Amino acid sequence: MCRAGGGRTLGEGVHRGLRLPRGGTRLGGDLTSAAASPGLVQRVFGAEFPSPVLLASGTCGYGQEYADLIPLDEIGGLVTKAVSLEPRPGNPPHRVAETPGGMINAIGLENPGLHGFIAEKLPWLREHLSRAQVFVNVVGHSAEDFAAVVSGLDGEDGFLGYEINVSCPNVKGGTMFGTDERALADLVARLRGCTERPLVIKLTPNVPDVGDFARICEEAGADGLSAINTFPGMVVDISRREPLIGNRSGGVSGPAILPMGVYATWRARQTCGLPIMGIGGIRNAEDALQYVLAGACLVQIGTASFVDPGAAVAVHEGLSKYMQANGIARLEDLVGALGARPGAGPAISTGR
């Protein structure tokens, strides 16, 4: 069990709320099947997801790393670790450290590059996953880099669509795509011209109003949103009087950012009709339901998988139990139903 800086486990000191029934995680065993939980099957982006629960980018490698831990082809799917045009070695150590209520990381987007991904990673995904949906996380220094990766992958099979990480530095402009309205609109429009596959934009929280940027993505041609990326932070080693992370700063994730992620999802839902994948601090079905009620039709499990590799399985099972206990036939009836009477949830777009 990972422990936070003060010696507490990541789950301690957190209000437990609804007290959902919880079942044990069965690593490598049988997940509650889609046939047994038809209400959890999601039809989004023109595809069927066996479960609304996916593994988040950067926390599950390229899928193979988790193959012996959970039944990957029975969860909703996964988002691969980043793929850039050229290989990246990543940042110097230390790359990861725990914080109270989560962790901080600065991996530096280490990856084998476009051609390495096609040759080394994609064949395994193609061979082993037939039901779980796969999104490829794409990063780049420039709009040209993003477009080259998407265009280079688009003729391949073995994945459904792209998750575009717009929190990467835009070297040419000295800013980040995700915080520059014009740069974001231009990038999404350019990528829309490169592919007909689902194009999901992973929003950054480092903006005054994430809703404005959600609307920009929709108007520029995106098919969906991931809300939300990590928050910038720093941890200091007081004995050395130096940052603990080799990159000095990094991205903060885990339970501490759950309320901000839920808010970002809700705010994005107010301004656009795109399907949303909720991310940030989800450890159990309770947390996932907060995102669903705020407007997410899918959720991604990230940091929790480091504490318990079977967290995604436990979230799926918890959602199934909650629905059975409350007489809810379809998860769609809860999507965006914040404050609504039972059965009165709004209809949500399923994308292109």
mmCIF file of C-alpha atoms in Angstrom:
data_model
loop_
_atom_site.group_PDB
_atom_site.id
_atom_site.type_symbol
_atom_site.label_atom_id
_atom_site.label_comp_id
_atom_site.label_asym_id
_atom_site.label_seq_id
_atom_site.Cartn_x
_atom_site.Cartn_y
_atom_site.Cartn_z
ATOM 1 C CA MET A 1 0.000 0.000 0.000
ATOM 2 C CA CYS A 2 1.434 3.369 -0.993
ATOM 3 C CA ARG A 3 1.552 5.930 1.762
ATOM 4 C CA ALA A 4 1.317 9.682 1.674
ATOM 5 C CA GLY A 5 3.986 11.988 3.001
ATOM 6 C CA GLY A 6 2.728 11.938 6.591
ATOM 7 C CA GLY A 7 2.619 8.145 6.763
ATOM 8 C CA ARG A 8 -1.111 7.939 5.960
ATOM 9 C CA THR A 9 -2.457 5.658 3.259
ATOM 10 C CA LEU A 10 -3.973 7.481 0.317
ATOM 11 C CA GLY A 11 -7.468 6.460 1.393
ATOM 12 C CA GLU A 12 -7.264 7.697 4.981
ATOM 13 C CA GLY A 13 -8.804 10.897 6.229
ATOM 14 C CA VAL A 14 -11.290 11.087 3.334
ATOM 15 C CA HIS A 15 -15.070 11.355 3.804
ATOM 16 C CA ARG A 16 -16.632 8.100 2.598
ATOM 17 C CA GLY A 17 -19.985 9.551 1.561
ATOM 18 C CA LEU A 18 -22.592 7.100 0.242
ATOM 19 C CA ARG A 19 -21.043 3.900 1.630
ATOM 20 C CA LEU A 20 -21.465 1.891 -1.523
ATOM 21 C CA PRO A 21 -21.344 -1.901 -1.196
ATOM 22 C CA ARG A 22 -17.846 -3.067 -2.059
ATOM 23 C CA GLY A 23 -16.673 -6.385 -3.442
ATOM 24 C CA GLY A 24 -13.158 -7.753 -3.490
ATOM 25 C CA THR A 25 -10.990 -7.134 -6.536
ATOM 26 C CA ARG A 26 -10.175 -10.345 -8.382
ATOM 27 C CA LEU A 27 -6.871 -9.825 -10.091
ATOM 28 C CA GLY A 28 -6.743 -11.922 -13.223
ATOM 29 C CA GLY A 29 -10.182 -13.381 -12.438
ATOM 30 C CA ASP A 30 -13.559 -12.864 -14.035
ATOM 31 C CA LEU A 31 -14.795 -9.312 -14.175
ATOM 32 C CA THR A 32 -18.533 -8.793 -13.816
ATOM 33 C CA SER A 33 -19.256 -9.390 -17.496
ATOM 34 C CA ALA A 34 -21.079 -7.056 -19.842
ATOM 35 C CA ALA A 35 -23.689 -9.768 -20.253
ATOM 36 C CA ALA A 36 -24.282 -9.741 -16.482
ATOM 37 C CA SER A 37 -24.230 -5.929 -16.367
ATOM 38 C CA PRO A 38 -25.865 -4.790 -19.617
ATOM 39 C CA GLY A 39 -26.671 -1.425 -18.067
ATOM 40 C CA LEU A 40 -22.959 -0.623 -17.865
ATOM 41 C CA VAL A 41 -22.304 -1.134 -21.569
ATOM 42 C CA GLN A 42 -21.694 2.289 -23.114
ATOM 43 C CA ARG A 43 -22.124 3.176 -26.775
ATOM 44 C CA VAL A 44 -19.976 6.210 -27.381
ATOM 45 C CA PHE A 45 -17.890 7.485 -30.307
ATOM 46 C CA GLY A 46 -19.711 5.047 -32.564
ATOM 47 C CA ALA A 47 -18.358 2.064 -30.606
ATOM 48 C CA GLU A 48 -19.407 -0.253 -27.789
ATOM 49 C CA PHE A 49 -17.517 -0.147 -24.490
ATOM 50 C CA PRO A 50 -18.015 -3.281 -22.321
ATOM 51 C CA SER A 51 -17.703 -1.051 -19.257
ATOM 52 C CA PRO A 52 -17.551 2.707 -18.611
ATOM 53 C CA VAL A 53 -14.213 2.190 -16.823
ATOM 54 C CA LEU A 54 -10.916 2.698 -18.697
ATOM 55 C CA LEU A 55 -7.275 2.872 -17.632
ATOM 56 C CA ALA A 56 -5.750 6.349 -17.925
ATOM 57 C CA SER A 57 -2.772 7.302 -20.057
ATOM 58 C CA GLY A 58 0.616 7.126 -18.390
ATOM 59 C CA THR A 59 -0.554 4.671 -15.720
ATOM 60 C CA CYS A 60 -0.987 1.433 -17.690
ATOM 61 C CA GLY A 61 1.885 1.584 -20.166
ATOM 62 C CA TYR A 62 0.705 0.232 -23.514
ATOM 63 C CA GLY A 63 -1.589 -2.418 -22.038
ATOM 64 C CA GLN A 64 0.768 -5.366 -21.946
ATOM 65 C CA GLU A 65 2.092 -4.288 -18.548
ATOM 66 C CA TYR A 66 -1.348 -4.989 -16.989
ATOM 67 C CA ALA A 67 -2.238 -8.134 -18.933
ATOM 68 C CA ASP A 68 -1.362 -10.496 -16.042
ATOM 69 C CA LEU A 69 -3.063 -8.338 -13.418
ATOM 70 C CA ILE A 70 -6.607 -7.707 -14.648
ATOM 71 C CA PRO A 71 -8.848 -8.972 -17.471
ATOM 72 C CA LEU A 72 -8.068 -6.078 -19.797
ATOM 73 C CA ASP A 73 -10.487 -7.121 -22.515
ATOM 74 C CA GLU A 74 -13.425 -6.977 -20.103
ATOM 75 C CA ILE A 75 -13.029 -3.415 -18.853
ATOM 76 C CA GLY A 76 -14.028 -0.482 -21.036
ATOM 77 C CA GLY A 77 -10.570 -0.040 -22.466
ATOM 78 C CA LEU A 78 -7.390 1.943 -21.983
ATOM 79 C CA VAL A 79 -5.559 5.042 -23.120
ATOM 80 C CA THR A 80 -1.970 4.276 -24.061
ATOM 81 C CA LYS A 81 1.075 5.997 -22.731
ATOM 82 C CA ALA A 82 2.023 9.007 -24.849
ATOM 83 C CA VAL A 83 3.217 8.625 -28.432
ATOM 84 C CA SER A 84 5.323 11.405 -29.963
ATOM 85 C CA LEU A 85 6.792 11.741 -33.437
ATOM 86 C CA GLU A 86 10.342 10.935 -32.306
ATOM 87 C CA PRO A 87 11.413 8.731 -29.363
ATOM 88 C CA ARG A 88 11.791 10.544 -26.032
ATOM 89 C CA PRO A 89 14.086 9.444 -23.192
ATOM 90 C CA GLY A 90 12.052 11.217 -20.519
ATOM 91 C CA ASN A 91 13.186 13.315 -17.574
ATOM 92 C CA PRO A 92 16.027 12.608 -15.118
ATOM 93 C CA PRO A 93 15.155 10.951 -11.776
ATOM 94 C CA HIS A 94 13.437 11.267 -9.464
ATOM 95 C CA ARG A 95 10.366 11.110 -11.651
ATOM 96 C CA VAL A 96 7.680 10.198 -9.112
ATOM 97 C CA ALA A 97 7.019 11.054 -5.474
ATOM 98 C CA GLU A 98 4.081 10.640 -3.132
ATOM 99 C CA THR A 99 2.192 13.584 -1.718
ATOM 100 C CA PRO A 100 -0.562 13.795 0.906
ATOM 101 C CA GLY A 101 -3.602 12.549 -0.971
ATOM 102 C CA GLY A 102 -1.838 11.519 -4.152
ATOM 103 C CA MET A 103 1.396 11.689 -6.088
ATOM 104 C CA ILE A 104 3.466 13.982 -8.264
ATOM 105 C CA ASN A 105 5.183 12.863 -11.443
ATOM 106 C CA ALA A 106 7.403 14.278 -14.151
ATOM 107 C CA ILE A 107 8.072 11.281 -16.400
ATOM 108 C CA GLY A 108 8.803 13.512 -19.361
ATOM 109 C CA LEU A 109 6.637 11.604 -21.841
ATOM 110 C CA GLU A 110 9.191 8.823 -22.322
ATOM 111 C CA ASN A 111 8.089 6.741 -25.302
ATOM 112 C CA PRO A 112 9.459 4.836 -28.322
ATOM 113 C CA GLY A 113 8.140 7.352 -30.863
ATOM 114 C CA LEU A 114 5.657 6.856 -33.686
ATOM 115 C CA HIS A 115 7.501 4.140 -35.577
ATOM 116 C CA GLY A 116 8.529 2.342 -32.390
ATOM 117 C CA PHE A 117 4.923 2.305 -31.202
ATOM 118 C CA ILE A 118 3.711 0.882 -34.513
ATOM 119 C CA ALA A 119 6.415 -1.796 -34.546
ATOM 120 C CA GLU A 120 6.664 -2.687 -30.833
ATOM 121 C CA LYS A 121 3.410 -1.816 -29.045
ATOM 122 C CA LEU A 122 0.488 -1.762 -31.447
ATOM 123 C CA PRO A 123 0.813 -5.427 -32.549
ATOM 124 C CA TRP A 124 0.221 -6.626 -28.976
ATOM 125 C CA LEU A 125 -2.852 -4.414 -28.577
ATOM 126 C CA ARG A 126 -4.200 -5.608 -31.907
ATOM 127 C CA GLU A 127 -3.697 -9.256 -31.007
ATOM 128 C CA HIS A 128 -4.915 -9.285 -27.408
ATOM 129 C CA LEU A 129 -7.767 -6.770 -27.180
ATOM 130 C CA SER A 130 -10.921 -7.425 -29.168
ATOM 131 C CA ARG A 131 -13.618 -5.853 -26.949
ATOM 132 C CA ALA A 132 -11.862 -3.220 -24.868
ATOM 133 C CA GLN A 133 -11.518 0.071 -26.729
ATOM 134 C CA VAL A 134 -8.078 1.655 -27.134
ATOM 135 C CA PHE A 135 -7.232 5.338 -27.476
ATOM 136 C CA VAL A 136 -3.703 6.411 -28.390
ATOM 137 C CA ASN A 137 -2.494 9.396 -26.379
ATOM 138 C CA VAL A 138 -0.702 11.810 -28.734
ATOM 139 C CA VAL A 139 1.815 14.509 -27.789
ATOM 140 C CA GLY A 140 3.923 16.956 -29.749
ATOM 141 C CA HIS A 141 6.096 20.051 -29.593
ATOM 142 C CA SER A 142 4.207 21.677 -32.454
ATOM 143 C CA ALA A 143 1.000 21.357 -34.451
ATOM 144 C CA GLU A 144 3.072 19.719 -37.184
ATOM 145 C CA ASP A 145 4.238 17.046 -34.719
ATOM 146 C CA PHE A 146 0.699 16.243 -33.610
ATOM 147 C CA ALA A 147 -0.505 16.054 -37.195
ATOM 148 C CA ALA A 148 2.393 13.804 -38.198
ATOM 149 C CA VAL A 149 1.647 11.314 -35.421
ATOM 150 C CA VAL A 150 -2.088 11.200 -36.155
ATOM 151 C CA SER A 151 -1.510 10.898 -39.913
ATOM 152 C CA GLY A 152 1.168 8.262 -39.364
ATOM 153 C CA LEU A 153 -1.142 6.127 -37.215
ATOM 154 C CA ASP A 154 -4.357 6.584 -39.118
ATOM 155 C CA GLY A 155 -3.797 3.734 -41.558
ATOM 156 C CA GLU A 156 -3.179 1.252 -38.741
ATOM 157 C CA ASP A 157 -5.784 -0.859 -36.938
ATOM 158 C CA GLY A 158 -5.920 -2.048 -33.339
ATOM 159 C CA PHE A 159 -7.251 1.145 -31.762
ATOM 160 C CA LEU A 160 -10.397 3.253 -31.811
ATOM 161 C CA GLY A 161 -9.205 6.853 -31.700
ATOM 162 C CA TYR A 162 -6.906 9.497 -30.277
ATOM 163 C CA GLU A 163 -6.600 11.324 -26.981
ATOM 164 C CA ILE A 164 -4.765 14.574 -27.699
ATOM 165 C CA ASN A 165 -2.641 15.855 -24.818
ATOM 166 C CA VAL A 166 -2.789 19.639 -25.239
ATOM 167 C CA SER A 167 -0.868 20.282 -22.015
ATOM 168 C CA CYS A 168 2.419 19.769 -23.848
ATOM 169 C CA PRO A 169 4.629 22.838 -24.452
ATOM 170 C CA ASN A 170 4.175 24.521 -27.796
ATOM 171 C CA VAL A 171 7.830 25.242 -28.432
ATOM 172 C CA LYS A 172 7.226 27.438 -31.459
ATOM 173 C CA GLY A 173 4.882 29.763 -29.585
ATOM 174 C CA GLY A 174 6.390 29.480 -26.125
ATOM 175 C CA THR A 175 3.041 28.512 -24.623
ATOM 176 C CA MET A 176 0.798 25.446 -24.241
ATOM 177 C CA PHE A 177 -1.919 24.554 -26.729
ATOM 178 C CA GLY A 178 -4.363 23.888 -23.910
ATOM 179 C CA THR A 179 -4.105 27.404 -22.474
ATOM 180 C CA ASP A 180 -4.136 29.351 -25.749
ATOM 181 C CA GLU A 181 -7.622 29.614 -27.281
ATOM 182 C CA ARG A 182 -6.474 30.286 -30.834
ATOM 183 C CA ALA A 183 -3.698 27.666 -30.756
ATOM 184 C CA LEU A 184 -6.141 25.070 -29.400
ATOM 185 C CA ALA A 185 -8.792 25.818 -32.021
ATOM 186 C CA ASP A 186 -6.239 25.687 -34.832
ATOM 187 C CA LEU A 187 -4.745 22.416 -33.561
ATOM 188 C CA VAL A 188 -8.101 20.653 -33.233
ATOM 189 C CA ALA A 189 -9.213 21.852 -36.664
ATOM 190 C CA ARG A 190 -5.934 20.680 -38.191
ATOM 191 C CA LEU A 191 -6.199 17.227 -36.608
ATOM 192 C CA ARG A 192 -9.831 16.964 -37.629
ATOM 193 C CA GLY A 193 -8.575 17.144 -41.209
ATOM 194 C CA CYS A 194 -6.124 14.293 -40.566
ATOM 195 C CA THR A 195 -8.545 11.636 -39.357
ATOM 196 C CA GLU A 196 -12.130 10.443 -39.229
ATOM 197 C CA ARG A 197 -11.451 8.470 -36.050
ATOM 198 C CA PRO A 198 -12.745 9.793 -32.698
ATOM 199 C CA LEU A 199 -10.699 12.802 -31.629
ATOM 200 C CA VAL A 200 -10.748 13.340 -27.848
ATOM 201 C CA ILE A 201 -9.033 16.403 -26.384
ATOM 202 C CA LYS A 202 -7.484 16.063 -22.910
ATOM 203 C CA LEU A 203 -8.104 19.401 -21.245
ATOM 204 C CA THR A 204 -5.675 21.158 -18.937
ATOM 205 C CA PRO A 205 -6.942 22.604 -15.642
ATOM 206 C CA ASN A 206 -4.596 25.592 -15.952
ATOM 207 C CA VAL A 207 -7.149 27.959 -17.460
ATOM 208 C CA PRO A 208 -9.585 30.514 -15.981
ATOM 209 C CA ASP A 209 -12.673 28.631 -17.226
ATOM 210 C CA VAL A 210 -12.356 25.100 -18.579
ATOM 211 C CA GLY A 211 -15.844 25.446 -20.026
ATOM 212 C CA ASP A 212 -14.645 27.999 -22.553
ATOM 213 C CA PHE A 213 -11.973 25.601 -23.788
ATOM 214 C CA ALA A 214 -14.452 22.719 -23.957
ATOM 215 C CA ARG A 215 -16.662 24.832 -26.212
ATOM 216 C CA ILE A 216 -13.682 25.752 -28.407
ATOM 217 C CA CYS A 217 -12.863 22.057 -28.884
ATOM 218 C CA GLU A 218 -16.421 21.273 -29.901
ATOM 219 C CA GLU A 219 -16.607 24.143 -32.367
ATOM 220 C CA ALA A 220 -13.260 23.129 -33.917
ATOM 221 C CA GLY A 221 -14.445 19.579 -34.613
ATOM 222 C CA ALA A 222 -13.485 17.430 -31.594
ATOM 223 C CA ASP A 223 -15.540 14.309 -30.879
ATOM 224 C CA GLY A 224 -15.031 14.239 -27.107
ATOM 225 C CA LEU A 225 -13.137 15.505 -24.080
ATOM 226 C CA SER A 226 -11.019 14.038 -21.288
ATOM 227 C CA ALA A 227 -11.365 16.081 -18.112
ATOM 228 C CA ILE A 228 -8.946 16.593 -16.611
ATOM 229 C CA ASN A 229 -5.152 16.497 -16.744
ATOM 230 C CA THR A 230 -2.856 16.788 -13.718
ATOM 231 C CA PHE A 231 -2.276 19.995 -11.775
ATOM 232 C CA PRO A 232 1.205 21.572 -11.608
ATOM 233 C CA GLY A 233 2.982 21.189 -8.294
ATOM 234 C CA MET A 234 6.266 20.846 -6.444
ATOM 235 C CA VAL A 235 7.540 18.798 -3.497
ATOM 236 C CA VAL A 236 10.635 20.014 -1.634
ATOM 237 C CA ASP A 237 13.180 17.808 0.133
ATOM 238 C CA ILE A 238 13.854 19.992 3.182
ATOM 239 C CA SER A 239 17.079 18.174 4.087
ATOM 240 C CA ARG A 240 18.617 18.972 0.700
ATOM 241 C CA ARG A 241 16.625 22.163 0.173
ATOM 242 C CA GLU A 242 15.951 20.991 -3.348
ATOM 243 C CA PRO A 243 12.866 19.861 -5.239
ATOM 244 C CA LEU A 244 12.339 16.133 -4.821
ATOM 245 C CA ILE A 245 11.473 15.713 -8.514
ATOM 246 C CA GLY A 246 14.394 15.849 -10.951
ATOM 247 C CA ASN A 247 12.388 18.112 -13.241
ATOM 248 C CA ARG A 248 11.761 20.390 -10.217
ATOM 249 C CA SER A 249 8.000 20.501 -10.820
ATOM 250 C CA GLY A 250 5.518 17.894 -11.966
ATOM 251 C CA GLY A 251 1.875 16.962 -12.314
ATOM 252 C CA VAL A 252 -0.172 16.274 -9.188
ATOM 253 C CA SER A 253 -2.755 13.476 -9.364
ATOM 254 C CA GLY A 254 -4.729 11.254 -7.020
ATOM 255 C CA PRO A 255 -7.580 11.748 -4.514
ATOM 256 C CA ALA A 256 -6.583 15.354 -3.767
ATOM 257 C CA ILE A 257 -7.683 16.508 -7.237
ATOM 258 C CA LEU A 258 -11.022 14.673 -7.317
ATOM 259 C CA PRO A 259 -13.190 17.765 -6.537
ATOM 260 C CA MET A 260 -11.412 19.829 -9.202
ATOM 261 C CA GLY A 261 -11.836 17.078 -11.790
ATOM 262 C CA VAL A 262 -15.534 16.711 -11.009
ATOM 263 C CA TYR A 263 -15.975 20.476 -11.247
ATOM 264 C CA ALA A 264 -14.134 20.603 -14.586
ATOM 265 C CA THR A 265 -16.368 17.844 -15.935
ATOM 266 C CA TRP A 266 -19.505 19.655 -14.774
ATOM 267 C CA ARG A 267 -18.293 22.967 -16.198
ATOM 268 C CA ALA A 268 -17.468 21.374 -19.562
ATOM 269 C CA ARG A 269 -20.926 19.807 -19.635
ATOM 270 C CA GLN A 270 -22.499 23.249 -19.188
ATOM 271 C CA THR A 271 -20.867 24.635 -22.319
ATOM 272 C CA CYS A 272 -20.780 21.757 -24.810
ATOM 273 C CA GLY A 273 -22.534 18.538 -25.782
ATOM 274 C CA LEU A 274 -19.483 16.353 -26.378
ATOM 275 C CA PRO A 275 -19.054 13.018 -24.574
ATOM 276 C CA ILE A 276 -16.685 13.423 -21.604
ATOM 277 C CA MET A 277 -14.249 10.961 -20.042
ATOM 278 C CA GLY A 278 -13.826 11.962 -16.395
ATOM 279 C CA ILE A 279 -10.343 11.670 -14.891
ATOM 280 C CA GLY A 280 -8.761 12.615 -11.592
ATOM 281 C CA GLY A 281 -8.658 10.961 -8.174
ATOM 282 C CA ILE A 282 -11.090 8.110 -8.866
ATOM 283 C CA ARG A 283 -10.503 5.203 -6.464
ATOM 284 C CA ASN A 284 -13.933 3.572 -6.202
ATOM 285 C CA ALA A 285 -17.458 3.575 -7.619
ATOM 286 C CA GLU A 286 -18.441 6.460 -5.353
ATOM 287 C CA ASP A 287 -15.830 8.678 -6.957
ATOM 288 C CA ALA A 288 -16.766 7.502 -10.454
ATOM 289 C CA LEU A 289 -20.439 8.284 -9.832
ATOM 290 C CA GLN A 290 -19.563 11.863 -8.957
ATOM 291 C CA TYR A 291 -18.055 12.252 -12.431
ATOM 292 C CA VAL A 292 -21.015 10.518 -14.080
ATOM 293 C CA LEU A 293 -23.568 12.739 -12.348
ATOM 294 C CA ALA A 294 -21.479 15.785 -13.319
ATOM 295 C CA GLY A 295 -21.662 14.751 -16.988
ATOM 296 C CA ALA A 296 -19.069 12.039 -17.788
ATOM 297 C CA CYS A 297 -20.206 8.959 -19.723
ATOM 298 C CA LEU A 298 -16.842 7.205 -19.266
ATOM 299 C CA VAL A 299 -14.211 7.411 -16.518
ATOM 300 C CA GLN A 300 -10.493 6.722 -16.397
ATOM 301 C CA ILE A 301 -8.583 5.192 -13.479
ATOM 302 C CA GLY A 302 -5.022 6.430 -13.051
ATOM 303 C CA THR A 303 -3.144 6.887 -9.771
ATOM 304 C CA ALA A 304 -5.386 4.400 -7.951
ATOM 305 C CA SER A 305 -3.944 1.617 -10.118
ATOM 306 C CA PHE A 306 -0.539 2.173 -8.504
ATOM 307 C CA VAL A 307 -2.062 1.543 -5.067
ATOM 308 C CA ASP A 308 -4.246 -1.340 -6.270
ATOM 309 C CA PRO A 309 -3.725 -2.687 -9.815
ATOM 310 C CA GLY A 310 -7.274 -4.035 -9.689
ATOM 311 C CA ALA A 311 -8.865 -0.648 -8.988
ATOM 312 C CA ALA A 312 -10.577 -0.519 -12.385
ATOM 313 C CA VAL A 313 -12.196 -3.896 -11.736
ATOM 314 C CA ALA A 314 -13.373 -2.759 -8.303
ATOM 315 C CA VAL A 315 -14.879 0.435 -9.753
ATOM 316 C CA HIS A 316 -16.777 -1.561 -12.388
ATOM 317 C CA GLU A 317 -18.109 -3.974 -9.785
ATOM 318 C CA GLY A 318 -19.063 -1.133 -7.452
ATOM 319 C CA LEU A 319 -21.017 0.624 -10.200
ATOM 320 C CA SER A 320 -22.872 -2.588 -10.988
ATOM 321 C CA LYS A 321 -23.802 -3.096 -7.330
ATOM 322 C CA TYR A 322 -24.926 0.509 -6.950
ATOM 323 C CA MET A 323 -27.206 0.254 -9.971
ATOM 324 C CA GLN A 324 -28.700 -3.034 -8.817
ATOM 325 C CA ALA A 325 -29.267 -1.702 -5.294
ATOM 326 C CA ASN A 326 -30.975 1.439 -6.598
ATOM 327 C CA GLY A 327 -33.023 -0.085 -9.413
ATOM 328 C CA ILE A 328 -31.123 1.757 -12.168
ATOM 329 C CA ALA A 329 -31.296 -0.058 -15.494
ATOM 330 C CA ARG A 330 -28.830 2.027 -17.516
ATOM 331 C CA LEU A 331 -25.848 4.121 -16.533
ATOM 332 C CA GLU A 332 -26.920 6.635 -19.191
ATOM 333 C CA ASP A 333 -29.808 7.612 -16.895
ATOM 334 C CA LEU A 334 -27.248 8.995 -14.433
ATOM 335 C CA VAL A 335 -25.031 10.856 -16.910
ATOM 336 C CA GLY A 336 -25.355 14.589 -16.284
ATOM 337 C CA ALA A 337 -28.250 13.961 -13.886
ATOM 338 C CA LEU A 338 -26.849 16.191 -11.151
ATOM 339 C CA GLY A 339 -29.836 17.560 -9.234
ATOM 340 C CA ALA A 340 -32.340 15.773 -11.489
ATOM 341 C CA ARG A 341 -35.132 13.516 -10.279
ATOM 342 C CA PRO A 342 -34.547 9.773 -10.826
ATOM 343 C CA GLY A 343 -35.140 8.952 -14.479
ATOM 344 C CA ALA A 344 -34.983 12.619 -15.515
ATOM 345 C CA GLY A 345 -31.366 12.800 -16.648
ATOM 346 C CA PRO A 346 -30.688 14.699 -19.894
ATOM 347 C CA ALA A 347 -29.832 12.989 -23.144
ATOM 348 C CA ILE A 348 -26.106 13.089 -23.859
ATOM 349 C CA SER A 349 -24.469 13.187 -27.272
ATOM 350 C CA THR A 350 -22.584 10.049 -28.253
ATOM 351 C CA GLY A 351 -20.259 11.850 -30.629
ATOM 352 C CA ARG A 352 -19.610 11.499 -34.321
#
